[in-house]
Amino acid sequence: MIGKRVAYYPGCSLEGASRAYDVSTRIVVKELGLELDYLEDYNCCGAMETKNVSFMGTLLLNARNMSLARQQGHKAIVAPCNGCSFSLQRAEYFLETQDGLLDKVNELLKEGGVEPLDEIPQTYHLLEWLYTEAGPEKVKERTKRPLKGLKVANYYGCLYTRPHFYSRTYSHKGGEDERARPRRRITADDDEHPFYMNALLEAAGAQSVDFEPMHTQCCGGPHSLSDEEVSERFVKMILQTAKKNGAHIIATECPLCHASLEMYRYRLILKGEKDVDVPAAYFTQLLGIAFGYSASDVKLQDNLSDPLPVLRSLGLA
Amino acid sequence: MAIHERSLVEEDRILRKEKLVVDGIDVSGDWNLIILPRVIEDYDTSFLDEVLKEPEGKTILQCYQCSYCTASCPVHNYWDERYNPRHFIHLARLGLLDELQKRADVMWRCVSCHKCTHRCPKGVLVEEVLKAILRVMARRGLIEEYPSKKFDKFFLDTVVEYGRIEDGELLFGWLEKQGYKIVKDPILRKPIPFLGGTPKWLKDMVKKPIKSMNISFLMLNAKHMLFHPRTKNWNRFRQVLRKVIKEEAK
């Protein structure tokens, strides 16, 4: 439905501090028989920050990336980061719904030496793509070392499913009503109760713990550096709920959420808070281990919260 | 008696009487609490007009004040009751600028989780509308420079300059702006994470890859700190970006 071969927009984080996510994503994608076409010379999507300063500027940043994808012949872009997929989908929304905006953006793109957009490509989160194009059956088939005994808290973060205007998520309960979700997409995850990560990791043998409603609670996101008090409280709630519900590890699908959880985990431990020592790992890292790769293949040593001891104690690394 | 949305009423407008007799009838007990009425004589709609001119502010008129946004908001629920998106929209529409100003200390705390926008039954882009309100307030000088705005600008500047961001630069650059003493190497003027006045948690964090001898990870991050990642075909595009951003700031 989306396509086995798509444009890959990794985003800045994945080429720096979160390279573990990039490396493990490529491993998982290869194992599942899919293909990523790296978007050459992309630029930052602007995350959730630039949009507060400049509407058109942020739109242009994303339009340039869309144009690159079109140049490489793609109609679908896959982004592994919540922030990146949000930004691209947001641009998609405004370009599609506001009259005359596309022409204006195209003119500015031309002025900046970028090919104008002939068509607006759709952006999918990596998780949505993996679930739709490979799915749990394929994951099960590929699993060589089931994640037996591993209790995972699946943390989706905010922008993977929200808001439905951009992410095109639909509620499986009331999903038939076109008026309620005018832009809903059939491949999208459930909006309030996302389950794609649960399904993929369960297919790999892991056990998901009950994590609602913290599975989509904000980690502080764009304010994780600028508003430390609020972010610290949010992360504390997330970590303590995971611990209370018996999770060994928190599975993440966004480099920003991941960094925020790890950073505040160090702070909370320093402050002497209890039950905050649950480590975090990208869901692709866990899938990579299930597919028989070693811990260093999926760069588990890069995770600052150190999930290695937990995995070793279960005989998984 | 409990007051509905207590956080919206100032302390000095609430009258509490131990004993209250009205027209010879003793109404002490439940009926001893009075909220003083407030008289507003004229509404200034110029603020609303300005919000409507913002590209993301247009949906503000669709709001019918159901408060689903506020009920969903994590900042309202877990941080401060005074952060109330429904109320901010209400105040902006009426143009009660002094009331908005009273809440300036919490108004910037939105974490952009988009629960409000997602759940709104009327299709208001609540998060975007609130940011538009904040922007108009800042333009009119109703709100002081707040931390997240400083960070947003810092972020945008990096993106416009290089086309990409770098985690280390953002983190240390921001800490330096916050007044932490960051030690830099004398030649390239790049921060040295484990020296100087960097916070303890950050030193702990940096120690982890050093202790575990994760050389390739350290090398990669050092490389990025020394040579900022860039987008190659950026010069012409940067000029257009600068022009657009400058036009919008007017």
Coordinates of C-alpha atoms in Angstrom, one line a residue:
Chain A
M1 CA 0.0 0.0 0.0
I2 CA 2.9 2.3 0.8
G3 CA 5.5 0.6 -1.2
K4 CA 8.5 -1.7 -0.5
R5 CA 11.0 1.0 -1.6
V6 CA 10.6 4.5 -0.1
A7 CA 12.5 7.6 0.4
Y8 CA 14.4 7.6 3.7
Y9 CA 14.5 10.8 5.7
P10 CA 16.6 10.0 8.7
G11 CA 16.8 13.5 10.2
C12 CA 19.7 15.1 11.9
S13 CA 19.7 13.2 15.2
L14 CA 20.1 9.8 13.5
E15 CA 23.4 10.8 12.0
G16 CA 24.7 12.0 15.3
A17 CA 24.0 11.0 18.8
S18 CA 21.2 8.6 17.8
R19 CA 23.1 6.6 15.2
A20 CA 22.0 3.4 17.0
Y21 CA 18.5 4.0 15.7
D22 CA 19.8 4.5 12.2
V23 CA 22.0 1.4 12.2
S24 CA 19.3 -0.8 13.7
T25 CA 16.7 0.6 11.4
R26 CA 18.7 -0.4 8.3
I27 CA 19.3 -3.9 9.8
V28 CA 15.6 -4.4 10.4
V29 CA 14.5 -3.1 7.1
K30 CA 17.0 -5.3 5.2
E31 CA 15.9 -8.4 7.2
L32 CA 12.2 -7.7 6.4
G33 CA 12.9 -7.5 2.7
L34 CA 12.2 -3.8 2.3
E35 CA 14.4 -1.0 0.9
L36 CA 15.2 2.5 2.0
D37 CA 16.5 5.1 -0.5
Y38 CA 18.5 7.7 1.4
L39 CA 17.4 11.2 0.7
E40 CA 20.6 12.9 -0.5
D41 CA 21.6 16.3 0.9
Y42 CA 18.4 16.8 3.0
N43 CA 18.0 19.6 5.5
C44 CA 16.6 19.8 9.0
C45 CA 12.8 19.6 9.2
G46 CA 12.6 22.4 11.8
A47 CA 11.2 20.0 14.4
M48 CA 8.6 21.7 16.8
E49 CA 10.8 24.7 17.3
T50 CA 11.1 26.7 14.1
K51 CA 7.3 26.7 13.4
N52 CA 6.8 28.9 16.4
V53 CA 9.0 31.6 14.9
S54 CA 8.3 31.4 11.2
F55 CA 5.4 29.7 9.4
M56 CA 6.7 30.1 5.8
G57 CA 10.3 29.3 6.8
T58 CA 9.3 26.0 8.3
L59 CA 7.1 25.2 5.3
L60 CA 10.0 25.9 3.0
L61 CA 12.4 23.7 5.0
N62 CA 10.0 20.7 4.6
A63 CA 9.0 21.6 1.0
R64 CA 12.7 21.3 0.1
N65 CA 12.9 17.8 1.5
M66 CA 9.7 16.8 -0.3
S67 CA 11.1 18.2 -3.5
L68 CA 14.3 16.0 -3.0
A69 CA 12.1 13.0 -2.6
R70 CA 10.2 13.8 -5.8
Q71 CA 13.6 14.2 -7.6
Q72 CA 14.5 10.7 -6.5
G73 CA 11.2 9.5 -7.9
H74 CA 9.3 8.8 -4.7
K75 CA 5.7 9.3 -3.6
A76 CA 6.3 8.2 -0.1
I77 CA 8.8 9.4 2.5
V78 CA 9.6 7.4 5.7
A79 CA 10.9 9.2 8.7
P80 CA 11.9 7.3 11.9
C81 CA 11.5 10.4 14.1
N82 CA 8.3 11.7 15.5
G83 CA 9.4 15.2 15.1
C84 CA 10.5 14.8 11.5
S85 CA 7.4 12.9 10.4
F86 CA 5.3 15.5 12.2
S87 CA 6.9 18.4 10.4
L88 CA 6.6 16.8 7.0
Q89 CA 3.0 15.8 7.6
R90 CA 2.2 19.3 8.9
A91 CA 3.6 20.8 5.7
E92 CA 1.6 18.3 3.7
Y93 CA -1.6 19.4 5.5
F94 CA -1.1 23.1 4.9
L95 CA 0.0 22.6 1.3
E96 CA -3.1 20.5 0.6
T97 CA -5.7 22.5 2.5
Q98 CA -4.7 26.2 2.0
D99 CA -5.5 27.6 -1.4
G100 CA -2.6 29.2 -3.3
L101 CA 0.0 28.1 -0.8
L102 CA 1.6 25.5 -3.0
D103 CA 2.1 28.0 -5.8
K104 CA 3.7 30.4 -3.5
V105 CA 6.0 27.8 -2.0
N106 CA 6.9 26.5 -5.4
E107 CA 7.9 30.0 -6.5
L108 CA 10.2 30.4 -3.4
L109 CA 11.7 26.9 -4.0
K110 CA 12.6 27.9 -7.6
E111 CA 14.1 31.1 -6.3
G112 CA 16.2 29.0 -3.9
G113 CA 17.5 26.8 -6.6
V114 CA 15.3 23.8 -5.8
E115 CA 12.9 22.0 -8.2
P116 CA 9.3 22.9 -7.5
L117 CA 6.9 20.3 -6.3
D118 CA 4.9 18.6 -9.0
E119 CA 3.1 16.5 -6.4
I120 CA 3.1 16.4 -2.6
P121 CA 4.6 13.1 -1.4
Q122 CA 3.1 11.5 1.7
T123 CA 5.1 11.0 4.8
Y124 CA 4.9 7.9 7.0
H125 CA 6.4 7.1 10.3
L126 CA 8.9 4.2 10.2
L127 CA 6.6 2.2 12.5
E128 CA 3.6 2.6 10.3
W129 CA 5.6 1.5 7.3
L130 CA 7.1 -1.5 8.9
Y131 CA 3.7 -2.7 10.2
T132 CA 1.9 -2.2 6.9
E133 CA 4.6 -3.5 4.6
A134 CA 6.1 -6.3 6.7
G135 CA 3.8 -6.8 9.7
P136 CA 4.0 -9.1 12.7
E137 CA 3.9 -12.3 10.6
K138 CA 7.0 -11.4 8.8
V139 CA 8.7 -10.4 12.0
K140 CA 7.8 -13.8 13.5
E141 CA 9.1 -15.6 10.5
R142 CA 12.5 -13.8 10.8
T143 CA 12.9 -14.1 14.6
K144 CA 15.8 -16.4 15.4
R145 CA 16.2 -15.5 19.0
P146 CA 12.8 -14.7 20.6
L147 CA 12.8 -12.0 23.2
K148 CA 11.6 -14.5 25.7
G149 CA 10.9 -13.1 29.2
L150 CA 11.5 -9.5 28.2
K151 CA 8.9 -7.2 29.5
V152 CA 8.6 -4.1 27.4
A153 CA 6.8 -0.8 28.0
N154 CA 6.0 0.5 24.5
Y155 CA 6.4 4.3 24.5
Y156 CA 5.0 6.0 21.4
G157 CA 5.3 9.6 22.5
C158 CA 3.1 12.4 21.3
L159 CA 3.4 13.1 17.6
Y160 CA 3.3 9.6 16.2
T161 CA -0.5 9.6 16.4
R162 CA -1.3 13.2 17.0
P163 CA -2.9 15.4 15.8
H164 CA -5.1 13.4 13.3
F165 CA -5.1 16.4 10.9
Y166 CA -1.4 15.7 10.2
S167 CA -0.8 12.1 11.2
R168 CA -4.0 10.9 9.5
T169 CA -4.6 8.4 12.3
Y170 CA -8.0 7.1 12.8
S171 CA -9.9 5.6 15.7
H172 CA -10.7 1.9 15.1
K173 CA -13.9 2.4 17.0
G174 CA -15.4 5.4 15.4
G175 CA -13.2 5.2 12.3
E176 CA -16.0 4.9 9.8
D177 CA -17.1 8.5 10.2
E178 CA -15.5 10.5 7.4
R179 CA -16.5 13.8 8.9
A180 CA -14.8 13.1 12.2
R181 CA -11.4 12.2 10.6
P182 CA -11.5 13.9 7.1
R183 CA -7.9 13.0 6.2
R184 CA -7.7 9.5 7.8
R185 CA -5.4 7.0 6.2
I186 CA -6.2 3.3 6.2
T187 CA -2.6 2.3 7.1
A188 CA -2.5 4.6 10.1
D189 CA -2.3 3.4 13.7
D190 CA -5.1 3.7 16.2
D191 CA -5.0 7.3 17.5
E192 CA -5.6 6.9 21.3
H193 CA -4.5 3.3 21.7
P194 CA -1.6 2.8 19.2
F195 CA -0.5 -0.8 19.0
Y196 CA 1.8 -1.3 16.1
M197 CA 5.0 -1.4 18.2
N198 CA 3.3 -3.7 20.7
A199 CA 2.3 -6.0 17.8
L200 CA 5.8 -6.1 16.2
L201 CA 7.7 -6.7 19.5
E202 CA 5.2 -9.3 20.7
A203 CA 5.7 -11.1 17.4
A204 CA 9.4 -11.1 18.2
G205 CA 8.6 -12.8 21.5
A206 CA 8.6 -9.9 23.9
Q207 CA 5.8 -9.3 26.5
S208 CA 4.2 -5.9 26.5
V209 CA 3.3 -4.5 29.9
D210 CA 0.3 -2.3 30.5
F211 CA 1.5 1.2 29.8
E212 CA -1.6 3.3 29.2
P213 CA -2.0 6.2 29.4
M214 CA 1.7 6.9 29.7
H215 CA 2.4 5.3 26.3
T216 CA 1.5 8.7 24.6
Q217 CA 2.3 11.0 27.5
C218 CA 4.6 13.9 26.5
C219 CA 8.3 13.6 27.5
G220 CA 8.7 17.4 27.5
G221 CA 9.5 17.3 23.8
P222 CA 10.6 20.7 22.4
H223 CA 10.8 22.0 26.0
S224 CA 13.2 19.3 27.3
L225 CA 16.0 21.8 27.3
S226 CA 14.1 25.1 27.8
D227 CA 11.6 24.0 30.5
E228 CA 13.4 21.6 32.7
E229 CA 10.8 21.6 35.6
V230 CA 7.9 20.4 33.5
S231 CA 9.9 17.9 31.4
E232 CA 11.4 16.4 34.6
R233 CA 8.0 15.8 36.1
F234 CA 6.7 14.2 32.9
V235 CA 9.6 11.9 32.5
K236 CA 9.4 10.9 36.1
M237 CA 5.8 9.9 35.6
I238 CA 6.7 7.9 32.5
L239 CA 9.6 6.1 34.1
Q240 CA 7.9 5.3 37.4
T241 CA 4.8 3.9 35.6
A242 CA 7.0 1.7 33.5
K243 CA 8.8 0.4 36.6
K244 CA 5.6 0.0 38.6
N245 CA 4.1 -2.1 35.8
G246 CA 7.1 -4.4 35.8
A247 CA 8.8 -3.3 32.6
H248 CA 12.5 -4.3 32.1
I249 CA 12.9 -1.8 29.3
I250 CA 11.1 1.0 27.6
A251 CA 10.9 0.7 23.8
T252 CA 11.1 4.0 22.0
E253 CA 10.5 5.0 18.4
C254 CA 11.7 8.6 18.4
P255 CA 15.3 9.9 19.0
L256 CA 14.0 13.0 20.8
C257 CA 11.8 11.1 23.2
H258 CA 14.6 8.6 23.7
A259 CA 17.2 11.3 24.5
S260 CA 14.8 13.1 26.8
L261 CA 14.1 9.9 28.7
E262 CA 17.8 9.1 29.1
M263 CA 18.8 12.6 30.0
Y264 CA 16.2 13.0 32.7
R265 CA 16.8 9.5 33.9
Y266 CA 20.3 10.6 34.9
R267 CA 19.0 13.7 36.6
L268 CA 16.3 11.9 38.5
I269 CA 18.7 9.3 39.7
L270 CA 21.1 12.1 40.9
K271 CA 18.2 13.6 42.7
G272 CA 17.6 10.3 44.5
E273 CA 14.2 9.6 43.0
K274 CA 13.0 6.1 43.3
D275 CA 11.9 3.6 40.6
V276 CA 13.3 5.7 37.7
D277 CA 16.1 3.3 36.5
V278 CA 14.3 1.7 33.6
P279 CA 16.6 1.8 30.6
A280 CA 15.4 2.7 27.1
A281 CA 16.1 1.1 23.7
Y282 CA 14.8 1.7 20.2
F283 CA 12.3 -0.8 19.1
T284 CA 14.5 -1.5 16.0
Q285 CA 17.4 -2.4 18.3
L286 CA 15.2 -5.0 20.1
L287 CA 13.9 -6.3 16.7
G288 CA 17.5 -6.5 15.5
I289 CA 18.4 -8.7 18.6
A290 CA 15.5 -10.9 17.9
F291 CA 16.6 -11.3 14.3
G292 CA 19.9 -12.8 15.7
Y293 CA 22.1 -9.8 15.5
S294 CA 24.5 -9.1 18.4
A295 CA 24.2 -6.2 20.9
S296 CA 27.1 -4.4 19.3
D297 CA 25.6 -4.8 15.8
V298 CA 22.6 -2.8 16.8
K299 CA 24.8 -0.4 18.8
L300 CA 23.3 -1.1 22.2
Q301 CA 26.5 0.3 23.7
D302 CA 25.4 3.7 22.5
N303 CA 22.4 3.9 24.7
L304 CA 23.3 6.2 27.6
S305 CA 20.8 4.5 29.9
D306 CA 22.6 1.2 29.4
P307 CA 20.0 -1.6 28.7
L308 CA 22.8 -4.2 28.4
P309 CA 22.7 -5.6 31.9
V310 CA 18.9 -6.3 31.7
L311 CA 19.3 -8.0 28.3
R312 CA 22.3 -10.0 29.5
S313 CA 20.4 -11.2 32.6
L314 CA 17.7 -12.6 30.3
G315 CA 20.3 -14.2 28.0
L316 CA 19.6 -11.9 25.1
A317 CA 22.9 -10.2 24.7
Chain B
M1 CA -19.1 25.2 47.9
A2 CA -16.7 24.2 45.2
I3 CA -16.0 26.8 42.5
H4 CA -16.0 25.4 39.0
E5 CA -12.5 26.1 37.4
R6 CA -11.3 27.7 40.5
S7 CA -8.0 28.7 38.9
L8 CA -9.8 31.3 36.8
V9 CA -11.0 33.4 39.7
E10 CA -8.6 35.6 41.6
E11 CA -8.4 35.4 45.3
D12 CA -9.5 39.0 45.9
R13 CA -12.8 38.5 44.0
I14 CA -14.0 35.7 46.3
L15 CA -16.0 36.7 49.4
R16 CA -16.4 34.1 52.1
K17 CA -18.7 34.8 55.0
E18 CA -18.9 32.7 58.2
K19 CA -22.5 33.7 58.7
L20 CA -24.7 35.2 56.0
V21 CA -28.3 36.4 56.4
V22 CA -30.1 37.6 53.2
D23 CA -33.5 39.3 53.6
G24 CA -33.8 37.8 57.1
I25 CA -33.1 34.3 56.0
D26 CA -30.0 32.5 57.3
V27 CA -28.1 31.1 54.3
S28 CA -24.9 30.2 56.1
G29 CA -23.5 26.8 55.1
D30 CA -23.4 26.2 51.4
W31 CA -24.5 29.6 50.4
N32 CA -21.8 31.7 52.0
L33 CA -19.5 32.2 49.1
I34 CA -19.8 35.0 46.6
I35 CA -17.7 35.7 43.5
L36 CA -17.7 39.4 42.9
P37 CA -19.0 40.3 39.5
R38 CA -16.8 42.0 36.9
V39 CA -18.0 44.6 34.5
I40 CA -16.5 44.8 31.0
E41 CA -17.7 47.8 29.0
D42 CA -16.1 47.4 25.7
Y43 CA -14.3 44.6 23.8
D44 CA -11.2 45.2 21.9
T45 CA -11.3 42.9 18.8
S46 CA -8.1 44.2 17.3
F47 CA -6.2 41.4 19.1
L48 CA -8.4 38.8 17.5
D49 CA -8.0 40.3 14.1
E50 CA -4.3 40.1 14.5
V51 CA -4.5 36.4 15.5
L52 CA -6.7 35.7 12.5
K53 CA -4.0 37.2 10.2
E54 CA -1.5 34.6 11.5
P55 CA -1.5 31.6 9.1
E56 CA -2.2 29.1 11.9
G57 CA -4.7 31.3 13.8
K58 CA -7.6 31.1 11.5
T59 CA -9.4 28.2 13.2
I60 CA -9.8 30.2 16.5
L61 CA -13.3 31.2 15.5
Q62 CA -14.5 27.6 15.4
C63 CA -14.0 27.1 19.1
Y64 CA -17.2 26.6 21.1
Q65 CA -15.5 26.5 24.5
C66 CA -16.2 22.8 25.4
S67 CA -12.9 22.6 27.2
Y68 CA -11.9 19.2 25.9
C69 CA -8.5 20.7 25.1
T70 CA -8.0 21.7 28.7
A71 CA -9.2 18.4 30.1
S72 CA -6.6 16.7 27.9
C73 CA -3.7 19.0 28.5
P74 CA -0.8 17.5 30.5
V75 CA 0.5 20.9 31.5
H76 CA -2.9 21.7 33.0
N77 CA -3.3 18.3 34.6
Y78 CA 0.2 17.7 35.9
W79 CA 1.9 21.0 36.2
D80 CA -0.3 24.1 36.8
E81 CA -4.1 24.5 36.7
R82 CA -3.7 28.0 35.5
Y83 CA -2.5 26.7 32.1
N84 CA -5.9 26.6 30.5
P85 CA -6.0 26.5 26.6
R86 CA -9.8 27.0 26.5
H87 CA -9.6 30.1 28.6
F88 CA -6.7 31.6 26.6
I89 CA -8.8 31.3 23.5
H90 CA -11.7 32.9 25.2
L91 CA -9.6 35.8 26.5
A92 CA -8.0 36.3 23.1
R93 CA -11.4 36.5 21.4
L94 CA -12.7 39.0 23.8
G95 CA -9.5 41.0 23.7
L96 CA -9.1 40.9 27.5
L97 CA -5.4 41.6 27.3
D98 CA -4.8 42.4 30.9
E99 CA -6.2 39.0 31.8
L100 CA -4.0 37.3 29.3
Q101 CA -1.0 39.2 30.7
K102 CA -1.7 37.9 34.2
R103 CA -1.1 34.4 32.8
A104 CA 2.0 35.2 30.9
D105 CA 4.2 33.2 33.3
V106 CA 2.4 30.0 32.3
M107 CA 1.3 30.7 28.8
W108 CA 4.6 29.7 27.2
R109 CA 4.7 26.3 28.9
C110 CA 2.9 24.4 26.1
V111 CA 4.9 21.3 25.3
S112 CA 3.4 20.8 21.8
C113 CA 2.0 17.4 22.6
H114 CA -1.1 18.1 20.4
K115 CA -3.6 16.3 22.6
C116 CA -5.7 19.5 22.4
T117 CA -5.7 19.7 18.6
H118 CA -6.2 16.0 18.2
R119 CA -9.2 15.8 20.4
C120 CA -10.9 19.1 19.5
P121 CA -14.4 18.2 18.2
K122 CA -14.6 21.5 16.2
G123 CA -11.4 21.1 14.3
V124 CA -9.6 24.0 16.0
L125 CA -5.8 23.7 15.6
V126 CA -5.5 24.5 19.3
E127 CA -1.8 24.2 19.7
E128 CA -1.1 26.3 16.6
V129 CA -3.7 28.9 17.7
L130 CA -2.1 29.2 21.1
K131 CA 1.3 29.7 19.5
A132 CA -0.2 32.4 17.3
I133 CA -1.7 34.1 20.3
L134 CA 1.7 34.0 22.0
R135 CA 3.4 35.5 18.9
V136 CA 0.9 38.3 18.7
M137 CA 1.3 39.0 22.5
A138 CA 5.1 39.1 22.0
R139 CA 4.7 41.5 19.1
R140 CA 2.5 43.8 21.2
G141 CA 5.0 43.6 24.1
L142 CA 2.5 41.9 26.4
I143 CA 4.8 39.1 27.3
E144 CA 8.5 39.1 28.2
E145 CA 11.1 37.0 26.4
Y146 CA 10.4 33.5 27.6
P147 CA 12.8 30.5 27.6
S148 CA 11.2 28.4 24.9
K149 CA 11.1 31.4 22.5
K150 CA 14.8 31.9 23.1
F151 CA 15.4 28.3 22.3
D152 CA 13.2 28.3 19.2
K153 CA 15.2 31.3 17.8
F154 CA 18.5 29.6 18.7
F155 CA 17.3 26.5 16.9
L156 CA 16.1 28.3 13.8
D157 CA 19.3 30.3 13.6
T158 CA 21.3 27.0 13.5
V159 CA 19.0 25.5 10.9
V160 CA 19.2 28.6 8.7
E161 CA 23.0 28.8 9.0
Y162 CA 23.9 25.1 8.4
G163 CA 20.8 23.4 7.1
R164 CA 21.2 20.8 9.8
I165 CA 21.4 20.8 13.6
E166 CA 23.9 19.1 15.8
D167 CA 22.9 17.8 19.2
G168 CA 26.1 18.7 21.0
E169 CA 26.0 22.3 19.8
L170 CA 22.3 22.7 20.8
L171 CA 22.9 21.2 24.3
F172 CA 26.1 23.1 25.1
G173 CA 25.1 26.3 23.4
W174 CA 21.9 26.3 25.3
L175 CA 23.5 25.6 28.6
E176 CA 26.0 28.4 28.0
K177 CA 23.0 30.8 27.3
Q178 CA 21.6 29.7 30.6
G179 CA 24.7 30.9 32.4
Y180 CA 26.6 27.6 32.9
K181 CA 30.3 28.0 32.6
I182 CA 31.4 25.9 29.7
V183 CA 35.1 25.3 29.3
K184 CA 36.3 25.5 25.7
D185 CA 39.4 24.4 24.0
P186 CA 41.7 27.3 23.2
I187 CA 42.1 26.7 19.5
L188 CA 38.8 25.8 18.0
R189 CA 36.6 27.2 20.8
K190 CA 34.6 24.0 21.1
P191 CA 33.1 23.0 24.5
I192 CA 34.8 20.3 26.5
P193 CA 31.8 18.4 28.1
F194 CA 33.4 17.0 31.3
L195 CA 35.2 20.1 32.4
G196 CA 34.1 23.3 34.0
G197 CA 30.7 24.2 35.3
T198 CA 28.6 21.7 33.2
P199 CA 25.9 20.2 35.3
K200 CA 26.7 17.0 37.2
W201 CA 24.1 14.9 35.3
L202 CA 25.7 15.8 32.0
K203 CA 29.1 14.8 33.3
D204 CA 27.7 11.5 34.4
M205 CA 26.1 11.1 31.0
V206 CA 29.3 11.8 29.1
K207 CA 31.2 9.4 31.3
K208 CA 29.2 6.5 30.2
P209 CA 30.6 6.1 26.6
I210 CA 34.1 7.0 27.9
K211 CA 33.9 4.3 30.6
S212 CA 32.6 1.7 28.2
M213 CA 35.3 2.7 25.7
N214 CA 32.7 3.3 23.0
I215 CA 35.4 4.9 20.7
S216 CA 33.4 5.1 17.5
F217 CA 30.5 6.8 19.3
L218 CA 32.8 9.4 20.9
M219 CA 34.7 9.9 17.6
L220 CA 31.4 10.5 15.7
N221 CA 30.2 13.1 18.2
A222 CA 33.5 14.8 18.4
K223 CA 33.7 15.0 14.7
H224 CA 30.2 16.6 14.5
M225 CA 31.2 19.1 17.2
L226 CA 34.3 20.1 15.4
F227 CA 32.9 20.1 11.9
H228 CA 29.2 21.1 12.0
P229 CA 27.1 18.8 9.7
R230 CA 25.9 20.8 6.8
T231 CA 23.5 20.6 3.9
K232 CA 25.6 21.0 0.7
N233 CA 23.4 23.0 -1.7
W234 CA 22.3 25.5 0.8
N235 CA 23.6 29.0 0.0
R236 CA 20.9 30.0 -2.4
F237 CA 18.2 28.4 -0.3
R238 CA 19.5 30.1 2.8
Q239 CA 19.1 33.5 1.3
V240 CA 15.4 32.8 0.4
L241 CA 14.9 31.5 3.9
R242 CA 16.4 34.6 5.5
K243 CA 14.2 36.8 3.3
V244 CA 11.0 35.0 4.2
I245 CA 11.8 34.9 7.9
K246 CA 12.6 38.6 7.8
E247 CA 9.3 39.4 6.0
E248 CA 7.3 37.5 8.6
A249 CA 8.9 39.1 11.5
K250 CA 7.6 42.5 10.4

